[in-house]
N, CA, C and O atoms as a DFTB+ gen file, in Angstrom:
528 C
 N C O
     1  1      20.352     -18.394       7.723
     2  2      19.641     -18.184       6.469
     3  2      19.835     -16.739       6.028
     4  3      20.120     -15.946       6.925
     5  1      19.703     -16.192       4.564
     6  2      20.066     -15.218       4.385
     7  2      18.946     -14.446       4.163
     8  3      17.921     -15.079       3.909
     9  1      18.843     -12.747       4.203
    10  2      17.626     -12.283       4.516
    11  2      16.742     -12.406       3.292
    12  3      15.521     -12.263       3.349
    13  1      17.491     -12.709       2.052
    14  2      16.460     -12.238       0.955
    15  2      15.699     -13.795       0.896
    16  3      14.639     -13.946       0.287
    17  1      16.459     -15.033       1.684
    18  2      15.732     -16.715       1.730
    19  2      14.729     -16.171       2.729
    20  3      13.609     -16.681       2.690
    21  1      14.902     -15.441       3.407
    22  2      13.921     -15.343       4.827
    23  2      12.506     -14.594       4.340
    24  3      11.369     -15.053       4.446
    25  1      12.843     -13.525       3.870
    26  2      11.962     -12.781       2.593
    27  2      10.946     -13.399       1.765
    28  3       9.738     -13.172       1.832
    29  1      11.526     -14.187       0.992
    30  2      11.018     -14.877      -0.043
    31  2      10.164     -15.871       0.497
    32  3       9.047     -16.054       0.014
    33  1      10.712     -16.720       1.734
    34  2      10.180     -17.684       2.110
    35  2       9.212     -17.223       2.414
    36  3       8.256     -17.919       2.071
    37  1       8.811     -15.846       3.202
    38  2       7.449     -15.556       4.094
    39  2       6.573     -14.949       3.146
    40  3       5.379     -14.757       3.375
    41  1       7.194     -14.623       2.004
    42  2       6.419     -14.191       0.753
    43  2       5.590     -15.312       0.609
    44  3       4.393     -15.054       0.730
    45  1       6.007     -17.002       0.286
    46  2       5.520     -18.032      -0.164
    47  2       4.657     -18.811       0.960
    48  3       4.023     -19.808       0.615
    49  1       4.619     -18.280       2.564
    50  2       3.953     -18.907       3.465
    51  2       2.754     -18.113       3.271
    52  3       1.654     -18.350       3.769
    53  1       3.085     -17.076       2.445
    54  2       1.322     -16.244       2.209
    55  2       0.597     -17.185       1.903
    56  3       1.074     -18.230       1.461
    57  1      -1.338     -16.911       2.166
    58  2      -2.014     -17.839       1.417
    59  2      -1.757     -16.883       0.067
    60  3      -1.386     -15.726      -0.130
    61  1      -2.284     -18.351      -0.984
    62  2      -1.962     -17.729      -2.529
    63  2      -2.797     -17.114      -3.080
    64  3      -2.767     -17.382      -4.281
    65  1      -3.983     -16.005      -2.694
    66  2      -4.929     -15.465      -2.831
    67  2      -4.076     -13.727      -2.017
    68  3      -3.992     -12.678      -2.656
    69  1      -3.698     -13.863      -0.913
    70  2      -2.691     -13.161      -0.605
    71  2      -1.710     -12.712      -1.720
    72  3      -1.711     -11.747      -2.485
    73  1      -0.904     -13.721      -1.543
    74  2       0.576     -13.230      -2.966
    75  2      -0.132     -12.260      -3.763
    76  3      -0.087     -11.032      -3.837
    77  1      -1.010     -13.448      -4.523
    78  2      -1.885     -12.425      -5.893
    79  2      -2.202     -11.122      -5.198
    80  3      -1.312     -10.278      -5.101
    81  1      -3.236     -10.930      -4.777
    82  2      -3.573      -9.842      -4.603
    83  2      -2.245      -8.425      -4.077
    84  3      -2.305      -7.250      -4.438
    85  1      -1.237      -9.005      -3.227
    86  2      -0.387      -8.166      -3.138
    87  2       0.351      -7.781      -4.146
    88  3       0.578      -6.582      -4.313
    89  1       0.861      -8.761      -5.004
    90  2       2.079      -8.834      -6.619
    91  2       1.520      -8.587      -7.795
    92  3       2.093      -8.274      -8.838
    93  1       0.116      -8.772      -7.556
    94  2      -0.323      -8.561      -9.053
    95  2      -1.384      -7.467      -9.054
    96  3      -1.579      -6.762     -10.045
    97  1      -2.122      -7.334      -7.815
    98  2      -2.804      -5.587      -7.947
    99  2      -2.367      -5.000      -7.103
   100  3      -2.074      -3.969      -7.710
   101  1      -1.941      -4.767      -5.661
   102  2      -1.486      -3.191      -4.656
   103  2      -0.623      -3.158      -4.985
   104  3      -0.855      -2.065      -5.500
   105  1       0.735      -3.395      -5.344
   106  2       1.961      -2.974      -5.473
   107  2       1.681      -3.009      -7.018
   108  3       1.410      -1.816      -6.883
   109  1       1.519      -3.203      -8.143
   110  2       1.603      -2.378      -9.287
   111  2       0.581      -1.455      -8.963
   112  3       0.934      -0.351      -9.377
   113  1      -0.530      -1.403      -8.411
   114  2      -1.517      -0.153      -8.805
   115  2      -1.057       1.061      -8.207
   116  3      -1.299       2.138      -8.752
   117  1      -0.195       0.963      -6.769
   118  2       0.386       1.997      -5.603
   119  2       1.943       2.209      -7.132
   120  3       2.207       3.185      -7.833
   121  1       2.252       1.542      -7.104
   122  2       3.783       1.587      -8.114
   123  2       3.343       2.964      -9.062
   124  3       3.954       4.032      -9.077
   125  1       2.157       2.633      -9.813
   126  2       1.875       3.040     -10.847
   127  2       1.360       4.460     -10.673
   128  3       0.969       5.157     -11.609
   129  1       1.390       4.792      -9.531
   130  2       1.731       6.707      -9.241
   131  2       3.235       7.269      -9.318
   132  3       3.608       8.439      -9.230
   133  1       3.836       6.339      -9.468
   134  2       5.278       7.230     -10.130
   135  2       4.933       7.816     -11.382
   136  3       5.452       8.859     -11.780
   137  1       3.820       6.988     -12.199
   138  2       3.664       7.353     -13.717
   139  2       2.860       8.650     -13.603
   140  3       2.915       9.306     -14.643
   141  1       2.236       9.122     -12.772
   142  2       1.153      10.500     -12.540
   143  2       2.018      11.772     -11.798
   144  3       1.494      12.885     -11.766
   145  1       3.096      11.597     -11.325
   146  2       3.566      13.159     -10.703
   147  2       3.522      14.305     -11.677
   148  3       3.661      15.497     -11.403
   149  1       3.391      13.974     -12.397
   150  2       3.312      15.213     -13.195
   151  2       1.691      16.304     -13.401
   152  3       1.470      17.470     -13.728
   153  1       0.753      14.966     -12.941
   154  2      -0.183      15.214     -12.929
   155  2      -0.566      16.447     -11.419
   156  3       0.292      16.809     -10.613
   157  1      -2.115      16.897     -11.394
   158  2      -2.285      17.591     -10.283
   159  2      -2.453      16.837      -9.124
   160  3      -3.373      16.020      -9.162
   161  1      -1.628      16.928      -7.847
   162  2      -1.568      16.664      -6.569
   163  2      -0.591      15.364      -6.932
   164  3      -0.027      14.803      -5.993
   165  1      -0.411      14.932      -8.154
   166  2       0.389      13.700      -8.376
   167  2       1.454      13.705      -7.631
   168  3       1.527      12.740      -6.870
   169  1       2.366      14.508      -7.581
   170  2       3.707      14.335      -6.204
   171  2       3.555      13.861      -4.847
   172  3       4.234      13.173      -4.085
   173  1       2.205      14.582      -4.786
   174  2       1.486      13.851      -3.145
   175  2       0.579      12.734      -3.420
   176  3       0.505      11.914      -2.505
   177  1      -0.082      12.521      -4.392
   178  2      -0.772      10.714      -4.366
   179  2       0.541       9.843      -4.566
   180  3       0.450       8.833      -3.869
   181  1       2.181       9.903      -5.548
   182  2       2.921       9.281      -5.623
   183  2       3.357       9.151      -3.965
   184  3       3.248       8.110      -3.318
   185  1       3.712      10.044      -3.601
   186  2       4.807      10.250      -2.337
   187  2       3.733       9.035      -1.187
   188  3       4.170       7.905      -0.968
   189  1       2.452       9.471      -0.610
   190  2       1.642       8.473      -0.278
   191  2       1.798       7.221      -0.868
   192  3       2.535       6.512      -0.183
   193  1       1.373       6.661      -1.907
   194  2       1.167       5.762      -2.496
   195  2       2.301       4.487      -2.413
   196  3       2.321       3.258      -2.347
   197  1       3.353       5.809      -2.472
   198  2       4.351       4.542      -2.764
   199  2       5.401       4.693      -1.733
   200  3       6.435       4.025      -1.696
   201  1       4.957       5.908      -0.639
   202  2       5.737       6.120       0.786
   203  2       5.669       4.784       1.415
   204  3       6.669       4.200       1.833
   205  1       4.052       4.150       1.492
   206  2       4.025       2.951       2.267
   207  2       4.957       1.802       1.507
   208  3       5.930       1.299       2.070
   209  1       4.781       1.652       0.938
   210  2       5.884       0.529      -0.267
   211  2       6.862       0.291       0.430
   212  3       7.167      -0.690       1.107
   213  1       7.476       1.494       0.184
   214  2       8.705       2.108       0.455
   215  2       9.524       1.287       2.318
   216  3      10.376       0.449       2.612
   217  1       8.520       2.263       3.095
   218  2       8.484       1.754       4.410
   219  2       8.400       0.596       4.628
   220  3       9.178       0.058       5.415
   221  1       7.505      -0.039       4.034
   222  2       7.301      -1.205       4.416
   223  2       8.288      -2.714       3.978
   224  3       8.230      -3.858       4.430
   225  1       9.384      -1.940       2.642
   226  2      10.770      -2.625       2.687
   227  2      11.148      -2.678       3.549
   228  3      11.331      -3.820       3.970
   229  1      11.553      -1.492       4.464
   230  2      12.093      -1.963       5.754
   231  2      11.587      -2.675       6.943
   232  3      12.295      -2.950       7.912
   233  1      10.489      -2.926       6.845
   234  2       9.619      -3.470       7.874
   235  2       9.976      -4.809       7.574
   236  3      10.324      -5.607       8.445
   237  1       9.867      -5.181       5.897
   238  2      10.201      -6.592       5.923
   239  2      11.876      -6.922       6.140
   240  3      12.136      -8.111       6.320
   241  1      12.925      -6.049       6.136
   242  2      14.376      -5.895       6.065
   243  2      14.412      -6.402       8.109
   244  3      14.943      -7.417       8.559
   245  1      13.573      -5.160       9.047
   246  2      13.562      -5.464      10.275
   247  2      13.223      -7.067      10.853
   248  3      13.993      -7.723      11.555
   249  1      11.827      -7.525      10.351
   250  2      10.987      -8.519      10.737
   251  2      11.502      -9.876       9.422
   252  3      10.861     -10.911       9.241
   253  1      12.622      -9.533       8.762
   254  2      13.195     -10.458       8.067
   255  2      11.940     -11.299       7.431
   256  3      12.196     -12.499       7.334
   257  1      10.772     -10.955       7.024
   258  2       9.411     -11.060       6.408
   259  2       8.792     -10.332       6.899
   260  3       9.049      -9.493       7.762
   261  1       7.387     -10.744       6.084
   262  2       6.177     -10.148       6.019
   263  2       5.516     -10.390       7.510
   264  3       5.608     -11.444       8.139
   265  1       4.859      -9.250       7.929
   266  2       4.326      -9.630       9.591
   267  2       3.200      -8.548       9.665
   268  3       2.919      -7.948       8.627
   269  1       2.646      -8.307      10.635
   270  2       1.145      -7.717      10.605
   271  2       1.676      -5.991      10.611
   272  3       0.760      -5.171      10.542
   273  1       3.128      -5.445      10.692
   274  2       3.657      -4.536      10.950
   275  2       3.140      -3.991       9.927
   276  3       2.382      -3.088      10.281
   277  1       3.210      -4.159       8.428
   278  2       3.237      -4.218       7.716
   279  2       1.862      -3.338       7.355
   280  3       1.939      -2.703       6.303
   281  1       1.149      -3.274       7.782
   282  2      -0.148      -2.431       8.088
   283  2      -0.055      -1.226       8.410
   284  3      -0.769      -0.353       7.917
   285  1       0.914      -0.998       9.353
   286  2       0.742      -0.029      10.031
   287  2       1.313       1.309       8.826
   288  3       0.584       2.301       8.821
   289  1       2.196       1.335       8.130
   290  2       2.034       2.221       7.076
   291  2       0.976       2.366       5.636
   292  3       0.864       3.164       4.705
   293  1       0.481       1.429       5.963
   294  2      -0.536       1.480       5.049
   295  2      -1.819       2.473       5.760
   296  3      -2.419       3.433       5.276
   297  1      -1.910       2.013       6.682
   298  2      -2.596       3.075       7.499
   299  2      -2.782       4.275       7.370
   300  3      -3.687       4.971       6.908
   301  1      -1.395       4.525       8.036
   302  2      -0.760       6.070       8.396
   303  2      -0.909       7.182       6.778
   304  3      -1.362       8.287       6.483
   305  1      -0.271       6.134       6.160
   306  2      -0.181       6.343       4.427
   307  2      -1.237       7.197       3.636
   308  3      -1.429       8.336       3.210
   309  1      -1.901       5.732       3.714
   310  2      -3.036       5.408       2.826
   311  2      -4.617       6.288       3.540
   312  3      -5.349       7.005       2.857
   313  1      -4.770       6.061       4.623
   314  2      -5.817       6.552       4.873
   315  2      -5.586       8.632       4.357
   316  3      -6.597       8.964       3.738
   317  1      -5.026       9.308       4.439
   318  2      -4.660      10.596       3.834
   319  2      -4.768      10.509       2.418
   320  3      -5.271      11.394       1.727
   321  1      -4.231       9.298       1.927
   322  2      -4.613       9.438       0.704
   323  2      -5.683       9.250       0.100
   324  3      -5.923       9.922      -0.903
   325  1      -6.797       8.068       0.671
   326  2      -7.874       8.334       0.452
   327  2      -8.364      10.078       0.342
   328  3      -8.258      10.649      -0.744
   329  1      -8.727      10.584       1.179
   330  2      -8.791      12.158       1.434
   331  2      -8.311      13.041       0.102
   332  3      -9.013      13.854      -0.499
   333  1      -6.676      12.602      -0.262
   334  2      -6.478      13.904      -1.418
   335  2      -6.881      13.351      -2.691
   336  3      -6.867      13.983      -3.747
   337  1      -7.364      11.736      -2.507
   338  2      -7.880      11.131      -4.120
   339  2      -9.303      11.721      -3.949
   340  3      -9.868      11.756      -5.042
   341  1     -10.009      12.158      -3.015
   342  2     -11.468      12.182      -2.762
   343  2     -11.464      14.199      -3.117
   344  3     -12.232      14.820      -3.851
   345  1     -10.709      14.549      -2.566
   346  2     -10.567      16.032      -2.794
   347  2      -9.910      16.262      -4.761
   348  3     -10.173      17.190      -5.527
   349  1      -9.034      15.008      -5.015
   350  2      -8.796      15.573      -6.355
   351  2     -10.030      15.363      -7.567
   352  3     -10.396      16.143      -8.445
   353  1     -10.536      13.876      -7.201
   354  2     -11.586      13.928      -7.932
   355  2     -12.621      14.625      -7.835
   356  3     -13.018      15.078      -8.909
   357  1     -13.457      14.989      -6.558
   358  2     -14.762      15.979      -6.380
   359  2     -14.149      17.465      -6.151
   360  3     -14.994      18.302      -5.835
   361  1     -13.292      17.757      -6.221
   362  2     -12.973      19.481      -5.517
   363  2     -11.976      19.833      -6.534
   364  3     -11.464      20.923      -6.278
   365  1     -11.701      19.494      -7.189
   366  2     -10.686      19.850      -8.535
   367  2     -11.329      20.135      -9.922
   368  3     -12.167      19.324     -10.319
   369  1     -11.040      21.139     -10.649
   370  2     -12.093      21.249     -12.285
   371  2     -11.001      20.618     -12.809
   372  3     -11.477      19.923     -13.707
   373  1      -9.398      20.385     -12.774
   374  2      -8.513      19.907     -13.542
   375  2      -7.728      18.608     -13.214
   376  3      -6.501      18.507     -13.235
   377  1      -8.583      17.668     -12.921
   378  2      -8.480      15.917     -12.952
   379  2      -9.759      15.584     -13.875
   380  3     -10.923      15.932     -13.678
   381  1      -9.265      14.864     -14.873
   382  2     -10.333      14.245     -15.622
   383  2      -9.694      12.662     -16.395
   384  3      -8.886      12.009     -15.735
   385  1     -10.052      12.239     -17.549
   386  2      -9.453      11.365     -18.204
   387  2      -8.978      10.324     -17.668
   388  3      -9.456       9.859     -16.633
   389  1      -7.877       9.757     -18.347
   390  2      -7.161       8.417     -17.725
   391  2      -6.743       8.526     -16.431
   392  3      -6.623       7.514     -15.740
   393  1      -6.397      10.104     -15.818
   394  2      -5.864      10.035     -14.404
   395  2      -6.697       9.990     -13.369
   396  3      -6.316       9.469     -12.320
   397  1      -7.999      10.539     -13.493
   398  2      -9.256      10.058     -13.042
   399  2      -9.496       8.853     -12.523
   400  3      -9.812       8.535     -11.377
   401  1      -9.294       8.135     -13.602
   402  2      -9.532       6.582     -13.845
   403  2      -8.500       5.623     -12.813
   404  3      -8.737       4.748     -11.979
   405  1      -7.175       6.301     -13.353
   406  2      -6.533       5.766     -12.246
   407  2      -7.128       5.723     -11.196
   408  3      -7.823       4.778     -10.822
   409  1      -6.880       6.961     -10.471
   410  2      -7.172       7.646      -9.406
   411  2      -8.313       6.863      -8.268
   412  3      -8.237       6.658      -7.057
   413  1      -9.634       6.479      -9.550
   414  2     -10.565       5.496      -9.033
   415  2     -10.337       4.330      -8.545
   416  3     -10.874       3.775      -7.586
   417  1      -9.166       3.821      -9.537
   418  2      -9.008       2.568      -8.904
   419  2      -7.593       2.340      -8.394
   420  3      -7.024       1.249      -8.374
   421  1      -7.152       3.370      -8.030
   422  2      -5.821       3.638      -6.583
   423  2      -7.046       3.867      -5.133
   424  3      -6.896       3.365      -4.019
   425  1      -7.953       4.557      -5.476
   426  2      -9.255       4.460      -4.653
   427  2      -9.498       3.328      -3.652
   428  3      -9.419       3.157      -2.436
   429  1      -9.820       2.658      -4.714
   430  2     -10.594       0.888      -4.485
   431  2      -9.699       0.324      -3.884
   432  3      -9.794       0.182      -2.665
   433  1      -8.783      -0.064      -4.467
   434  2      -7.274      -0.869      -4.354
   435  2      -6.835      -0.541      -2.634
   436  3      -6.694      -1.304      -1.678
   437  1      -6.750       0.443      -2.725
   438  2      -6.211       0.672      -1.488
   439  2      -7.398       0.803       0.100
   440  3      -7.214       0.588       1.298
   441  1      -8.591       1.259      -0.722
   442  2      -9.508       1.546       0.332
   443  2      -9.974      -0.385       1.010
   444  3     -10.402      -0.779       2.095
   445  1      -9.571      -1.179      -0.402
   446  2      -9.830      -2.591      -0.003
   447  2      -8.838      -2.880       1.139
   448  3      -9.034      -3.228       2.303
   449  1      -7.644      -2.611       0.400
   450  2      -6.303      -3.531       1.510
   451  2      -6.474      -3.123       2.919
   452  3      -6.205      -3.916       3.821
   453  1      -7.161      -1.229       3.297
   454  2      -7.145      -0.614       4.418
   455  2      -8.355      -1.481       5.345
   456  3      -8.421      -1.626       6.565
   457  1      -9.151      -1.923       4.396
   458  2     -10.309      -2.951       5.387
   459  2      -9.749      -4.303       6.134
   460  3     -10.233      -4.810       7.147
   461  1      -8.521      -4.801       5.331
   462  2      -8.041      -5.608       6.052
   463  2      -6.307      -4.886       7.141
   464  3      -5.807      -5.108       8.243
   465  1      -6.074      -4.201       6.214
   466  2      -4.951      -3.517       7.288
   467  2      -5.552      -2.865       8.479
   468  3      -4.875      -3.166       9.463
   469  1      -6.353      -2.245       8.730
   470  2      -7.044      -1.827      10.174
   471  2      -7.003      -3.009      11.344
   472  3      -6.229      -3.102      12.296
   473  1      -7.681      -3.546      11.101
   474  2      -7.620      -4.838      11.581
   475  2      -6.223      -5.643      12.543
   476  3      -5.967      -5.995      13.695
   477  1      -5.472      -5.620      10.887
   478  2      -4.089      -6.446      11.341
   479  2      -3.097      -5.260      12.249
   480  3      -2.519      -5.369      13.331
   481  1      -3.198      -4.168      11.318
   482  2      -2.541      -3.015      12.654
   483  2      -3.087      -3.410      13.924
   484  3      -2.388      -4.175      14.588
   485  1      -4.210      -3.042      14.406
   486  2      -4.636      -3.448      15.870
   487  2      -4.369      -4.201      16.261
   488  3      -4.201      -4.277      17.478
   489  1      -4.110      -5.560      15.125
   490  2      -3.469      -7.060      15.973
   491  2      -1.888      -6.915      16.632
   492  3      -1.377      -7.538      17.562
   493  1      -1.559      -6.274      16.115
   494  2       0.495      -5.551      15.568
   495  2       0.378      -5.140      17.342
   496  3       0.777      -5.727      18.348
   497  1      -0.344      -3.894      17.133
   498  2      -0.427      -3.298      18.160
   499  2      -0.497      -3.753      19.262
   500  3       0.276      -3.433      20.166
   501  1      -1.749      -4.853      19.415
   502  2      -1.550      -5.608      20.876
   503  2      -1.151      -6.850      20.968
   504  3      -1.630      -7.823      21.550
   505  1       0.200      -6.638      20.037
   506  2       1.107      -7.854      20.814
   507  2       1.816      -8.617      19.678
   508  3       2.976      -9.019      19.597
   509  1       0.613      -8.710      18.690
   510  2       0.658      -9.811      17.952
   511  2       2.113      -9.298      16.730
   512  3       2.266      -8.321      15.997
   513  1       2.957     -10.534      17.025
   514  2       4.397     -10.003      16.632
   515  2       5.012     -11.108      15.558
   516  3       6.064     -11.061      14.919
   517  1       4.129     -11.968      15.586
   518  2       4.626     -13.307      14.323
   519  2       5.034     -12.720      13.075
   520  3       4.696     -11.580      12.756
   521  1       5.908     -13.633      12.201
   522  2       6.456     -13.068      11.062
   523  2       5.639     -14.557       9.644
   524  3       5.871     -15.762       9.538
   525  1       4.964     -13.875       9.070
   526  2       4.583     -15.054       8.238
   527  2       5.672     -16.303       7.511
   528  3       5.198     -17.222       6.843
């Protein structure tokens, strides 16, 4: 089978509450810090944001799908970024407006997925090696 059938397929063994939530809010809302580098700390919420993305192509390129690995940069990632979204909004006089706004809900978005990525990392970790 070829990798992008292998891909796709483990895309579609997601439950469909899964898919959605991955295709239609974390990966556009994480995407959608390419549109802010220009903004303050924006090079580092993009570089985070969309570092895990990034990584985690290859995770699915390695594990020829989606698998609990898949966490583990979200983790590493994301949890720091919580931190410089929390430092840009309360410790900054120059974040306000629409990037704010973003910002809030790159917040949410991600602070949600990390409640279930904690979890599945630890599963990754001890052992658990299935590919959806």
């Amino acid at each position: 089978m070829s990798l992008v059938r292998d891909v796709l397929g483990s895309a579609q063994r997601l439950p469909l509450a899964v898919q959605a939530w991955v295709f239609l809010v974390l990966m556009p809302v994480n995407l959608a810090a390419l549109v802010v580098v220009g903004q303050p700390l924006g090079p580092l919420v993009a570089a985070l944001a969309v570092g895990a993305l990034a990584v985690n192509g290859v995770v699915m390129v390695l594990d020829r799908g989606f698998s609990l690995a898949m966490a583990l940069p979200h983790v590493v990632l994301w949890v720091p970024l919580l931190g410089v979204i929390g430092y840009a909004l309360l410790g900054r006089d120059d974040v306000g407006g629409a990037y704010a706004a973003y910002l809030v809900v790159l917040l949410v978005v991600d602070a949600v997925s990390l409640w279930f990525d904690v979890p599945d990392a630890k599963r990754w970790l001890a052992g658990q090696r299935d590919t959806f």
